[in-house]
CSV table of C-alpha atoms in Angstrom, one decimal:
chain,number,residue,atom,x,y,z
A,1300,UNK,CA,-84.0,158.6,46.9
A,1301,UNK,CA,-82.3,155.1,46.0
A,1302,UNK,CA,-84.7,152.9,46.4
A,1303,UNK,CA,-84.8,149.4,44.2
A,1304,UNK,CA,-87.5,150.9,41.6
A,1305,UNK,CA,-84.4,151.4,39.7
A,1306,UNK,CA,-82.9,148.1,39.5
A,1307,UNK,CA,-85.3,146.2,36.5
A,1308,UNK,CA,-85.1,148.6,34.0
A,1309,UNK,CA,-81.4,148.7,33.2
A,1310,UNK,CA,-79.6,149.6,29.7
A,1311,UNK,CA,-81.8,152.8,29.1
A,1312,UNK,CA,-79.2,155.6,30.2
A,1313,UNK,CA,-76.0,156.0,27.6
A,1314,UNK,CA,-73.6,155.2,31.1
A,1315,UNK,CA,-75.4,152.0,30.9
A,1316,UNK,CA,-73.5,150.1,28.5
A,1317,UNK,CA,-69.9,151.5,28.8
A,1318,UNK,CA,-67.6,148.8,29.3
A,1319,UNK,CA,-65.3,148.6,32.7
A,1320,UNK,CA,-62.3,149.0,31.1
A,1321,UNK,CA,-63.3,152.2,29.9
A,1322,UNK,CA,-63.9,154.5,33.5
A,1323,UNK,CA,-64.3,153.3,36.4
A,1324,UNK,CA,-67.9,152.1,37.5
A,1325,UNK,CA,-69.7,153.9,40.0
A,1326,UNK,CA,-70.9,152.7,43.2
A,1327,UNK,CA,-74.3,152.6,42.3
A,1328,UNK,CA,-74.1,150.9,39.5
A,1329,UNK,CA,-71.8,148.5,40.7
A,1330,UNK,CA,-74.1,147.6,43.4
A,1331,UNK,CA,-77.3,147.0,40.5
A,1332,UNK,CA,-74.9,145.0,38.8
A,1333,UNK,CA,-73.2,143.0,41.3
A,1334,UNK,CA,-76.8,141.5,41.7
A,1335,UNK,CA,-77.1,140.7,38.2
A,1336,UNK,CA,-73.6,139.2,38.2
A,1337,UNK,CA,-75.0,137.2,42.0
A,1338,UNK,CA,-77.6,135.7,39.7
A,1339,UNK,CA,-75.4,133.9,37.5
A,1340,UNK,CA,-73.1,132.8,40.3
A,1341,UNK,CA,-74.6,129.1,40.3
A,1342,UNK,CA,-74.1,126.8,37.4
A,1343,UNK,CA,-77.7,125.7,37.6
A,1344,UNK,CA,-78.8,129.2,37.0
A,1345,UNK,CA,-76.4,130.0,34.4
A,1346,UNK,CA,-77.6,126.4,32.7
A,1347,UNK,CA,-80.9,127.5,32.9
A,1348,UNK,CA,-80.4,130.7,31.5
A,1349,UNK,CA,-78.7,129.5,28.5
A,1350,UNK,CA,-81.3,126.7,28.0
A,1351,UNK,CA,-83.9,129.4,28.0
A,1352,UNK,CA,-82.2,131.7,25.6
A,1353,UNK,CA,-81.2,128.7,23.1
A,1354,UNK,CA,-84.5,127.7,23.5
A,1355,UNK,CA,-86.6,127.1,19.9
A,1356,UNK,CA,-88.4,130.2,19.9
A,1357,UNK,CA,-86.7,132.3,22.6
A,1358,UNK,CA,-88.3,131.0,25.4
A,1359,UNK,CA,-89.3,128.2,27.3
A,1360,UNK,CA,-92.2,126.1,29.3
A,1361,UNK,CA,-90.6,125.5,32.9
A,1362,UNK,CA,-92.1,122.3,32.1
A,1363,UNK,CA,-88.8,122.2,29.4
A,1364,UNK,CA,-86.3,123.5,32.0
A,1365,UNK,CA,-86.5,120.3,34.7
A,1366,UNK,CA,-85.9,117.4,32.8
A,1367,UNK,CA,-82.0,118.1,32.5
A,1368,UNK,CA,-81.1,118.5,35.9
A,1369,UNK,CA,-81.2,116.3,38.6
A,1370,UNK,CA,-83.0,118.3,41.2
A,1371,UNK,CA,-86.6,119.0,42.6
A,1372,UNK,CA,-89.1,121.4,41.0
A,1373,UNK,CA,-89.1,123.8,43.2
A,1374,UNK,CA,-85.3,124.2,43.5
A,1375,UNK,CA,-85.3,124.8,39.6
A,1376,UNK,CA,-88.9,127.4,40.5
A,1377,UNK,CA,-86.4,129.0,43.1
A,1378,UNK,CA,-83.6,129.7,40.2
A,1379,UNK,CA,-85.8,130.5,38.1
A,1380,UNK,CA,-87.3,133.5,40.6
A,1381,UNK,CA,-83.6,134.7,41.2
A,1382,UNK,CA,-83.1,135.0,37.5
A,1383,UNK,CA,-86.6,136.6,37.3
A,1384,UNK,CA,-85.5,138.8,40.4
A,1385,UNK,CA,-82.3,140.1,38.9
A,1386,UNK,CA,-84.1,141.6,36.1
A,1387,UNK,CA,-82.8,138.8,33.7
A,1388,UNK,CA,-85.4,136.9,32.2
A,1389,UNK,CA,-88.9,138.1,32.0
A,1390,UNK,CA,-91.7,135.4,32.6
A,1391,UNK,CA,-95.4,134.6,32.1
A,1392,UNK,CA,-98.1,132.0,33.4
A,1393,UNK,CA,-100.0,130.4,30.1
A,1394,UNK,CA,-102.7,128.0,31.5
A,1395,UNK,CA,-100.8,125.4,33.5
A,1396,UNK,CA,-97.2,126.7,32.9
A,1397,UNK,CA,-94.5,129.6,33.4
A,1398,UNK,CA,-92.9,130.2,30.5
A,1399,UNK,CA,-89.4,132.1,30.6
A,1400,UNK,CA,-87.6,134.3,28.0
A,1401,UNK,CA,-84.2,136.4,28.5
A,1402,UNK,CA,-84.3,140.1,28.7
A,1403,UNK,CA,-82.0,141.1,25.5
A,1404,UNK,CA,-81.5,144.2,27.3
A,1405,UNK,CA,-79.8,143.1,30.5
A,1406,UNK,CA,-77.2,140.7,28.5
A,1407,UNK,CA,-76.5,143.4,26.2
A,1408,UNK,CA,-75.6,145.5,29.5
A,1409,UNK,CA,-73.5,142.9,31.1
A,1410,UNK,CA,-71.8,141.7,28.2
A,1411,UNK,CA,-70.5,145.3,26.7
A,1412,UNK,CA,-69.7,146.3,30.3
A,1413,UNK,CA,-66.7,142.8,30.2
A,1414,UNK,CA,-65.7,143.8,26.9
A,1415,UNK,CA,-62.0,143.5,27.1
A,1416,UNK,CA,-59.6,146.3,26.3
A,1417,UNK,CA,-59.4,146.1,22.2
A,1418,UNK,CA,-55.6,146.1,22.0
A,1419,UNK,CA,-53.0,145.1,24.7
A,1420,UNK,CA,-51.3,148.2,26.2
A,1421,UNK,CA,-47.4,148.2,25.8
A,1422,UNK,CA,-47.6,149.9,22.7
A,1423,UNK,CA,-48.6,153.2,24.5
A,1424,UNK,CA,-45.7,153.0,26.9
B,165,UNK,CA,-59.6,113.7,36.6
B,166,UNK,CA,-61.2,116.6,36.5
B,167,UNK,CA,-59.2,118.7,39.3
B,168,UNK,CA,-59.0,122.6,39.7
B,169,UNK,CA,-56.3,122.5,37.2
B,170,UNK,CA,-58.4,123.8,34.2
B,171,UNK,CA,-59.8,126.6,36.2
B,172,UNK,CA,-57.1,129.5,35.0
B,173,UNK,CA,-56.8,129.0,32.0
B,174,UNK,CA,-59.9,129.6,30.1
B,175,UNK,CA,-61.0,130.8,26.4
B,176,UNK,CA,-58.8,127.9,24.9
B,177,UNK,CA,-60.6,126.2,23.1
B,178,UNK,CA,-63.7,126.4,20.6
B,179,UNK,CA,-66.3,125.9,22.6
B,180,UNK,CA,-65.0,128.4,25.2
B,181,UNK,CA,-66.9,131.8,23.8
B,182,UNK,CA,-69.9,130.5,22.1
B,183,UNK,CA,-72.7,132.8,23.9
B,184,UNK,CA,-75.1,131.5,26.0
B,185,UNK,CA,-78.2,131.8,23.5
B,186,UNK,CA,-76.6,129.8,20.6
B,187,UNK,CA,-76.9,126.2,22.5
B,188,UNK,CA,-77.2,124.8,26.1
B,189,UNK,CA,-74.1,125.3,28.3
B,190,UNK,CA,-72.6,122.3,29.8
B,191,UNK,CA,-72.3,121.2,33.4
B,192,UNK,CA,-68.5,121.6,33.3
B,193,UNK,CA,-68.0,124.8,31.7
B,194,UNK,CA,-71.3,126.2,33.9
B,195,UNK,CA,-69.5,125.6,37.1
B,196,UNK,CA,-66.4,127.3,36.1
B,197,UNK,CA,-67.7,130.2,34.4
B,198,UNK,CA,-70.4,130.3,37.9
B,199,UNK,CA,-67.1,130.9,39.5
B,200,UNK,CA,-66.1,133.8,37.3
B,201,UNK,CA,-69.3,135.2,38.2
B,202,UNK,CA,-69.2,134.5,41.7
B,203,UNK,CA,-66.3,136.9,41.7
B,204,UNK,CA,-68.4,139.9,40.1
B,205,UNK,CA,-70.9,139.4,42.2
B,206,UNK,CA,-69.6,142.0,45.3
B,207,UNK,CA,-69.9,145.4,44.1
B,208,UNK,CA,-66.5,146.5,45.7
B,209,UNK,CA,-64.7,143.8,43.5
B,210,UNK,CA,-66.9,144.9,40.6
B,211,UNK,CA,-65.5,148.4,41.4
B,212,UNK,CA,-61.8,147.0,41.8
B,213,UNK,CA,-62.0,145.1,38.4
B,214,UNK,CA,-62.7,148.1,36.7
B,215,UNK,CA,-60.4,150.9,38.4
B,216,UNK,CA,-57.3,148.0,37.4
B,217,UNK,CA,-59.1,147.7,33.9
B,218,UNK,CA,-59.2,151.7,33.0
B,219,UNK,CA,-56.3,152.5,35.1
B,220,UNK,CA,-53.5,154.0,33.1
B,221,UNK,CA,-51.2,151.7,31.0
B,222,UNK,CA,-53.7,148.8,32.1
B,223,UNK,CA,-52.4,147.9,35.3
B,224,UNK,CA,-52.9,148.8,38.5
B,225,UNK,CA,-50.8,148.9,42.1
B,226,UNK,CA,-52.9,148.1,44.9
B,227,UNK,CA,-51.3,151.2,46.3
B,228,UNK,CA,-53.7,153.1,43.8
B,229,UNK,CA,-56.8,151.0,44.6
B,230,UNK,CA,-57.4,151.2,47.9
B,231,UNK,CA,-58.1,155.3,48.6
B,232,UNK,CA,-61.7,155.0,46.6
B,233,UNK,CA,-63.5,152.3,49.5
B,234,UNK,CA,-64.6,152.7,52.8
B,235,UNK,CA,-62.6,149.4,53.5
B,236,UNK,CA,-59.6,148.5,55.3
B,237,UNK,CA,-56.2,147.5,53.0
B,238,UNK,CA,-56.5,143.6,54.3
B,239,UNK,CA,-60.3,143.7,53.0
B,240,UNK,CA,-59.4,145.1,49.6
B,241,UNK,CA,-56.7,142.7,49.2
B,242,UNK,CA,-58.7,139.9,49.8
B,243,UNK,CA,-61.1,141.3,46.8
B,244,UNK,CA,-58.2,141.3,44.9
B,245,UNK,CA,-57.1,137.4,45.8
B,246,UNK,CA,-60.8,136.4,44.8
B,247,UNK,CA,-60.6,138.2,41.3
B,248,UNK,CA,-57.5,136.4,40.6
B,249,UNK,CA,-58.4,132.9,41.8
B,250,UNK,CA,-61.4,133.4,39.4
B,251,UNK,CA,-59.0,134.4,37.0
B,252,UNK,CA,-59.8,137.9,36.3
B,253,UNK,CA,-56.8,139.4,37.1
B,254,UNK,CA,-53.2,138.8,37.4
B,255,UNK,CA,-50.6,139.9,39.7
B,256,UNK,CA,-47.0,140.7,40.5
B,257,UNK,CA,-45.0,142.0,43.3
B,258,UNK,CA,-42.7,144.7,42.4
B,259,UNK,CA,-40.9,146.2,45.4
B,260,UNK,CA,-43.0,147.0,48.1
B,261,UNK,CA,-46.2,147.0,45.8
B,262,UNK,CA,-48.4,144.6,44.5
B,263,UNK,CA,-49.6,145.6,40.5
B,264,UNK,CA,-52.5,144.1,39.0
B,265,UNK,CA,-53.9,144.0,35.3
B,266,UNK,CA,-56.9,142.3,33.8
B,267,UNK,CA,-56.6,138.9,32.2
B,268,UNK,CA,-58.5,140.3,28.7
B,269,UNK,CA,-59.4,136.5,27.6
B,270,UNK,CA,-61.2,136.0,30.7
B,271,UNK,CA,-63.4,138.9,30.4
B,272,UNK,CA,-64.0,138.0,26.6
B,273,UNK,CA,-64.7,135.0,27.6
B,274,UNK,CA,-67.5,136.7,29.9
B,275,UNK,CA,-68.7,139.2,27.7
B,276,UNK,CA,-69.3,136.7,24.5
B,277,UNK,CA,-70.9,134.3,26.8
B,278,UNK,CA,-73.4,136.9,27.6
B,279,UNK,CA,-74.1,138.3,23.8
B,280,UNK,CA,-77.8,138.8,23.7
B,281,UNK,CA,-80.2,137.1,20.8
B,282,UNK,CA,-79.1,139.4,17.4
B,283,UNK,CA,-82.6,140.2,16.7
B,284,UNK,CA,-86.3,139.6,18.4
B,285,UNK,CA,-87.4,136.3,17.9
B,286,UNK,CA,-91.3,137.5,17.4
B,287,UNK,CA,-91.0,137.6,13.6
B,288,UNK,CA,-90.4,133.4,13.5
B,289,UNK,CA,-93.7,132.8,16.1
């Protein structure tokens, strides 16, 4: 029943985008997420993410994305697939190059599910 | 210079919660923030995070957190060091029991980070 068809479409069900603080995630979800979160465990992926995002335009030429680190092509083309993989940017060959946009949907997901609690807690005790 | 001093104590200064899409993240805070990630990348520590977060009056004793996994008490507790070495949680000893509570600025930090582009970027092409 759980196979992975269910991992790159994410945000689409209203549980999607509760934050953590709210309930307690599930163990499916957790799992989905955990990979999204496995993604932008290196600082080379998270750098390229952001350069892709901040990108003019919204997306980016991998032919942008190698200049500003000091490693090989195909380590950046290796990032760049786990990104891909985790369902975070979406990408598309145009003649010579793959360009590379973020998926609005997946940071929206992430970032409401850290939002932190809106007001400390003492008051309540 | 630049030891593992700085690591805790994050969301400080300006540039701390600008999200990813507005400019380019920097080496320095990429390998920090990689290491916030890094700790949300294992679904059971996702899980954990989240049942300290919601848990009544915002803390947590581990007492409470272990029942819900499949895991022995020495495995959850190391979950729990690796949240707060990232700096996701704090702790405290109170008697026999170990509480935990999230560190809010850590996880604001996080979510504004990953705030997704305010509107589609097609209408500028």
């Amino acid at each position: 029943m759980s196979n992975q068809a269910d991992l790159p479409v994410l945000g689409q069900d209203e549980a999607c985008c509760a934050p953590m603080v709210r309930e307690p995630l599930g163990e499916v979800d957790a799992v989905a997420l955990s990979r999204m979160f496995k993604a932008l465990s290196d600082p080379i992926r998270l750098r390229l993410l952001s350069l892709i995002a901040s990108h003019e335009g919204g997306e980016a030429c991998v032919c942008d994305l190698i200049g500003p680190f000091d490693v090989s092509q195909p380590t950046i083309s290796h990032h760049l697939k786990v990104l891909r993989e985790a369902g975070l940017v979406g990408s598309e060959r145009r003649g010579t190059w793959v360009y590379y946009w973020v998926l609005p949907e997946a940071l929206t997901r992430l970032s409401a599910l850290l939002e932190a609690p809106a007001a400390p807690v003492e008051a309540s005790a």
